Tab-separated table of C-alpha atoms in Angstrom:
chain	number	residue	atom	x	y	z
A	214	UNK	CA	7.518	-19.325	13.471
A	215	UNK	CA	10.303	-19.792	10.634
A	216	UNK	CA	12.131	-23.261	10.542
A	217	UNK	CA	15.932	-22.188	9.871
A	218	UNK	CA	16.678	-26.359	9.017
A	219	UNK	CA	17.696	-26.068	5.230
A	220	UNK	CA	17.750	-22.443	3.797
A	221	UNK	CA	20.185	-23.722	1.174
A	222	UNK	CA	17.477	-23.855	-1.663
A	223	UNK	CA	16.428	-20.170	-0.834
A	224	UNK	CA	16.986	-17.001	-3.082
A	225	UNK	CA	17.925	-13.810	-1.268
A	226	UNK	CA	18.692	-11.551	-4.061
A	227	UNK	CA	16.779	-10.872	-7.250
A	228	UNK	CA	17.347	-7.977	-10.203
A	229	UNK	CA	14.124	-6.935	-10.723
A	230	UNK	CA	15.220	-5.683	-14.214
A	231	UNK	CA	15.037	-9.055	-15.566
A	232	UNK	CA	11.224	-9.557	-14.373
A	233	UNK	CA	9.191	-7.685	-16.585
A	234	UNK	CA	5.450	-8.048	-16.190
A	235	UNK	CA	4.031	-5.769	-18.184
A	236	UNK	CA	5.840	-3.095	-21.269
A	237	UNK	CA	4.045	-0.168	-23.054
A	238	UNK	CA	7.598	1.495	-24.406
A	239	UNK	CA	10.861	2.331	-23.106
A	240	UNK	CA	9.377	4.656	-20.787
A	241	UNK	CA	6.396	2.946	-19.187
A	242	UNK	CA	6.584	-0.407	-17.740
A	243	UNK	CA	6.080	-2.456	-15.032
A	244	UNK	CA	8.557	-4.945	-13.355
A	245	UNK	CA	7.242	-7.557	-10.770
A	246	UNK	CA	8.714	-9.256	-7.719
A	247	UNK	CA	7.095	-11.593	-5.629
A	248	UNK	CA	7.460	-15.785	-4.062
A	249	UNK	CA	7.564	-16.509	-7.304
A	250	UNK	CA	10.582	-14.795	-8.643
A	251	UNK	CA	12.356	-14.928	-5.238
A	252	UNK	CA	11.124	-18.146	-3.287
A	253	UNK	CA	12.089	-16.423	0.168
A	254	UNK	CA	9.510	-13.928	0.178
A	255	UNK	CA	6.284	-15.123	2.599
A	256	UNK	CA	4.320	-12.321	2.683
A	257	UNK	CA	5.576	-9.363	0.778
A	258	UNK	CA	5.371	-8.835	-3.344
A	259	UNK	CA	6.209	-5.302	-5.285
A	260	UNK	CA	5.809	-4.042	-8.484
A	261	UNK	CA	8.248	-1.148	-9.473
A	262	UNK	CA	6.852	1.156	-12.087
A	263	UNK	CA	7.668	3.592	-14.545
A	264	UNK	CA	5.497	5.768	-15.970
A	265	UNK	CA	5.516	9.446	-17.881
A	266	UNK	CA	2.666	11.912	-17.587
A	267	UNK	CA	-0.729	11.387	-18.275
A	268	UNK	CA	-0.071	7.904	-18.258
A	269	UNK	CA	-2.460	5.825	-16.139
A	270	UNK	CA	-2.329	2.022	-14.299
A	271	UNK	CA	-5.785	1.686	-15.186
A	272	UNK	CA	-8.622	0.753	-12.935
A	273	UNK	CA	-8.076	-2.314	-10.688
A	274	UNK	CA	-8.298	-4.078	-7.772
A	275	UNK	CA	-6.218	-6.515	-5.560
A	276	UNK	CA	-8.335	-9.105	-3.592
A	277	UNK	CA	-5.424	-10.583	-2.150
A	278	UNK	CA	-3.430	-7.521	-0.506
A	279	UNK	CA	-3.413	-3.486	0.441
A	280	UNK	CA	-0.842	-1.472	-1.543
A	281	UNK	CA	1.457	0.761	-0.251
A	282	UNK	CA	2.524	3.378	-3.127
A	283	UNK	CA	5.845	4.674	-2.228
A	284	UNK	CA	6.950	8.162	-5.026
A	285	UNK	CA	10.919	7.576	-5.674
A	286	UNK	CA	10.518	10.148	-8.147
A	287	UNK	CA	8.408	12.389	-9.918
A	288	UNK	CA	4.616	12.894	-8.982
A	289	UNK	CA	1.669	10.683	-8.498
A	290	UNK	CA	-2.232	10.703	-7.951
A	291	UNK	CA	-3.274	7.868	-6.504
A	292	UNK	CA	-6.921	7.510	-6.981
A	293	UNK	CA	-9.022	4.959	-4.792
A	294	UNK	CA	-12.894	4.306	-4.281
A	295	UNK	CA	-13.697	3.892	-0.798
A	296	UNK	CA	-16.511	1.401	-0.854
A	297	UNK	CA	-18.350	2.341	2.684
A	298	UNK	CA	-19.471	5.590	0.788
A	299	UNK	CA	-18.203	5.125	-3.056
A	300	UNK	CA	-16.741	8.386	-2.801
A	301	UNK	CA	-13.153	8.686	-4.823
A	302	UNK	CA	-10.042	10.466	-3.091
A	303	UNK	CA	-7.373	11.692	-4.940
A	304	UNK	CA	-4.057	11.860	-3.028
A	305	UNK	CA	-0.969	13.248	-4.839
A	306	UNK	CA	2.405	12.425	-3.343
A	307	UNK	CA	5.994	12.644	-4.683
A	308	UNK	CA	9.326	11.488	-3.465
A	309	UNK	CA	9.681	9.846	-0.074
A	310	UNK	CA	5.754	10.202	0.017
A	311	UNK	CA	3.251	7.359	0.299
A	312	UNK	CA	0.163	6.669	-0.071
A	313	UNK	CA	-1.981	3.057	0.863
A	314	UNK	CA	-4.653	0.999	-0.860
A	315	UNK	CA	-6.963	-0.600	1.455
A	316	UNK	CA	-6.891	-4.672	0.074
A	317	UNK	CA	-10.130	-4.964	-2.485
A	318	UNK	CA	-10.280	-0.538	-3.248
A	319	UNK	CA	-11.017	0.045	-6.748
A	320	UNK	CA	-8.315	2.602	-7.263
A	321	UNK	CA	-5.689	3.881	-10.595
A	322	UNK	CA	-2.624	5.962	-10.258
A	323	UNK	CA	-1.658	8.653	-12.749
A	324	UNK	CA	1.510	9.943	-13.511
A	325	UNK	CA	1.853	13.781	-13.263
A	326	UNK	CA	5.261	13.663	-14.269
A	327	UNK	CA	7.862	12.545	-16.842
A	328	UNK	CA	10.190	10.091	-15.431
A	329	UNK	CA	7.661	9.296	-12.816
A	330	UNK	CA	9.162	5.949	-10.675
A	331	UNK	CA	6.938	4.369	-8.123
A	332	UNK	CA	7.453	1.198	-5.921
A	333	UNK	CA	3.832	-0.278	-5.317
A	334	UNK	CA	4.219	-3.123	-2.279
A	335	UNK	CA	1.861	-5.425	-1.150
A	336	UNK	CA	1.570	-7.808	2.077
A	337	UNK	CA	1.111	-11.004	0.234
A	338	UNK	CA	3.624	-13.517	-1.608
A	339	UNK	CA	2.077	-12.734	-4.692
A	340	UNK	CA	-0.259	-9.951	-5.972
A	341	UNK	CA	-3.481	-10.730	-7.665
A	342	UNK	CA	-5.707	-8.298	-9.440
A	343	UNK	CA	-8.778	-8.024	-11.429
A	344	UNK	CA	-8.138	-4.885	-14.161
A	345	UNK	CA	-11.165	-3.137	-15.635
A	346	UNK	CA	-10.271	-3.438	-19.019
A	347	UNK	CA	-10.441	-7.145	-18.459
A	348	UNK	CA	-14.054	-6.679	-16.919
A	349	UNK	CA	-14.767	-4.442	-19.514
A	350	UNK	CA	-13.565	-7.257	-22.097
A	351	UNK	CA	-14.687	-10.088	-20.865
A	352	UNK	CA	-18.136	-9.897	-18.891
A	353	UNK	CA	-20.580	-10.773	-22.004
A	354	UNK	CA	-22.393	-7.732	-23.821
A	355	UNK	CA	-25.777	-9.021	-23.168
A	356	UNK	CA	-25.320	-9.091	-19.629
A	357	UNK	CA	-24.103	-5.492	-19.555
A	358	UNK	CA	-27.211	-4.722	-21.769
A	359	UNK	CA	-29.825	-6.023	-19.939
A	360	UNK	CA	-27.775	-5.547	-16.184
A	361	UNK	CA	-27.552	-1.948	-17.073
A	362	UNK	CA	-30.433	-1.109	-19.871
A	363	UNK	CA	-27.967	-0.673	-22.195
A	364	UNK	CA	-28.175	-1.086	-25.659
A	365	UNK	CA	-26.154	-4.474	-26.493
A	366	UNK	CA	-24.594	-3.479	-29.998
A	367	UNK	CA	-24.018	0.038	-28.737
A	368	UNK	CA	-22.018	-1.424	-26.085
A	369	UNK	CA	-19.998	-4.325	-28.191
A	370	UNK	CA	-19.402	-1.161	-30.641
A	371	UNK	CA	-17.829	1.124	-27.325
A	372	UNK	CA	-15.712	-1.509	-25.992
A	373	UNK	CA	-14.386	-2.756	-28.912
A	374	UNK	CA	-11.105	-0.814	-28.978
A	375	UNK	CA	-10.376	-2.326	-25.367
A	376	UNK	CA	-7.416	-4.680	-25.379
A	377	UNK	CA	-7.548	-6.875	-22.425
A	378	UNK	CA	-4.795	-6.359	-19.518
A	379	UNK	CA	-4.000	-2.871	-20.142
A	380	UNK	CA	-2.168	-2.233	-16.857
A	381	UNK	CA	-0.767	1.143	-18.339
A	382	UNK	CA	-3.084	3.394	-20.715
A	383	UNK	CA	-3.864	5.184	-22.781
A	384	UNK	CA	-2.499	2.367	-25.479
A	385	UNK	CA	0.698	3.402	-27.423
A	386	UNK	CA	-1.907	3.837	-30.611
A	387	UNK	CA	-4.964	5.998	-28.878
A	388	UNK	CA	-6.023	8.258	-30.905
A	389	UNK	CA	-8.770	9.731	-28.875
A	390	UNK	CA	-9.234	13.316	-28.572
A	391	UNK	CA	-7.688	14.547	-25.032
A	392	UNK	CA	-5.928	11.710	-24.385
A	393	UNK	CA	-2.181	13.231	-25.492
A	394	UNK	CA	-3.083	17.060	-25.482
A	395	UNK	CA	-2.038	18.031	-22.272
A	396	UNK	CA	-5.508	17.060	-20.603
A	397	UNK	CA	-4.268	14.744	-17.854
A	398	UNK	CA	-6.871	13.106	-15.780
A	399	UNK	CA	-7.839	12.996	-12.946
A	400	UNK	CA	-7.564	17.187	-12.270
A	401	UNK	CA	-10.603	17.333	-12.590
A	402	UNK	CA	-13.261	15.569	-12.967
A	403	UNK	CA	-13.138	14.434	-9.246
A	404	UNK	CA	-14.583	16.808	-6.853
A	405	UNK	CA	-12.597	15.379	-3.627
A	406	UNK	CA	-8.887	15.740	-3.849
A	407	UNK	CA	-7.147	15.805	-0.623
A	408	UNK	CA	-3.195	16.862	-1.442
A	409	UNK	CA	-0.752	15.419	1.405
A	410	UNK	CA	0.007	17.083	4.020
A	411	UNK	CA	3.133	16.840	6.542
């Protein structure tokens, strides 16, 4: 039940243009809106994002919320891990399409477009979200190496290059093979893609 008694310290309008969270270039960024920019938001938060082909939200998940991708324009995969049988599905939607994250699904979106524009929403005041660069990053080598029977300097010498919060890769700089040649994940590897249907 809402209490209507004083409303006069509320915010009903926002421009999400001033609320950057997150800038590779002109071309791909994220903006954010949530309780925090606009105190009279309970239980909804979005992040609107811009993105040109071959350009990836990396690997994350929300703990906190599902997200509903909505396409405004241009052409995404949304990729998510369902965890009951760790199987990915690829969906690709574009405008007026949608496609949802169950909360806690490891999951990335790529753009298959220039001038791709998506509105991700979530049900809760504020998004959180654990990125895999940052678990890449941060979870100590030697735990990797022994966890996985890895080889601990191999490892500290393959995630090196990884800059913490990513949000959109491949980094402005990447000079890996494949990355900018017209090579656009994730068509393929996966096996499973299921396109949308009407």
């Amino acid at each position: 039940m809402h209490s209507y008694a004083d409303q006069s310290s509320q915010q009903y309008t926002f421009d999400l243009n001033k609320s950057p969270l997150f800038q590779k270039d002109n071309q791909n960024y994220i903006n954010i809106a949530g309780n925090k920019q606009v105190n009279s938001l309970k239980n909804t938060s979005l992040l609107d994002i811009f993105f040109t082909r071959g350009n990836v939200i990396e690997p994350h998940y929300h703990p906190n919320a599902a997200e509903l991708v909505y396409c405004i324009s241009g052409s995404v995969g949304v990729s998510m891990m369902n965890p009951a049988t760790s199987q990915f599905q690829t969906f690709t939607i574009t405008p007026g399409q949608i496609a949802n994250v169950p909360q806690g699904w490891w999951h990335f979106e790529i753009a298959n477009a220039d001038q791709t524009h998506i509105l991700a929403i979530f049900d809760a005041p504020n998004p959180e979200v654990v990125l895999g660069s940052d678990i890449l990053k941060f979870t100590p080598a030697s735990v990797m190496a022994h966890t996985y029977c890895l080889d601990e300097n191999q490892w500290k010498k393959t995630t090196a290059p990884i800059q913490p919060s990513t949000y959109i890769g491949p980094y402005a700089n990447c000079s890996q093979q494949g990355s900018r040649t017209g090579h656009y994940l994730p068509y393929p590897p996966y096996p499973y893609r299921e396109p949308f249907h009407r």
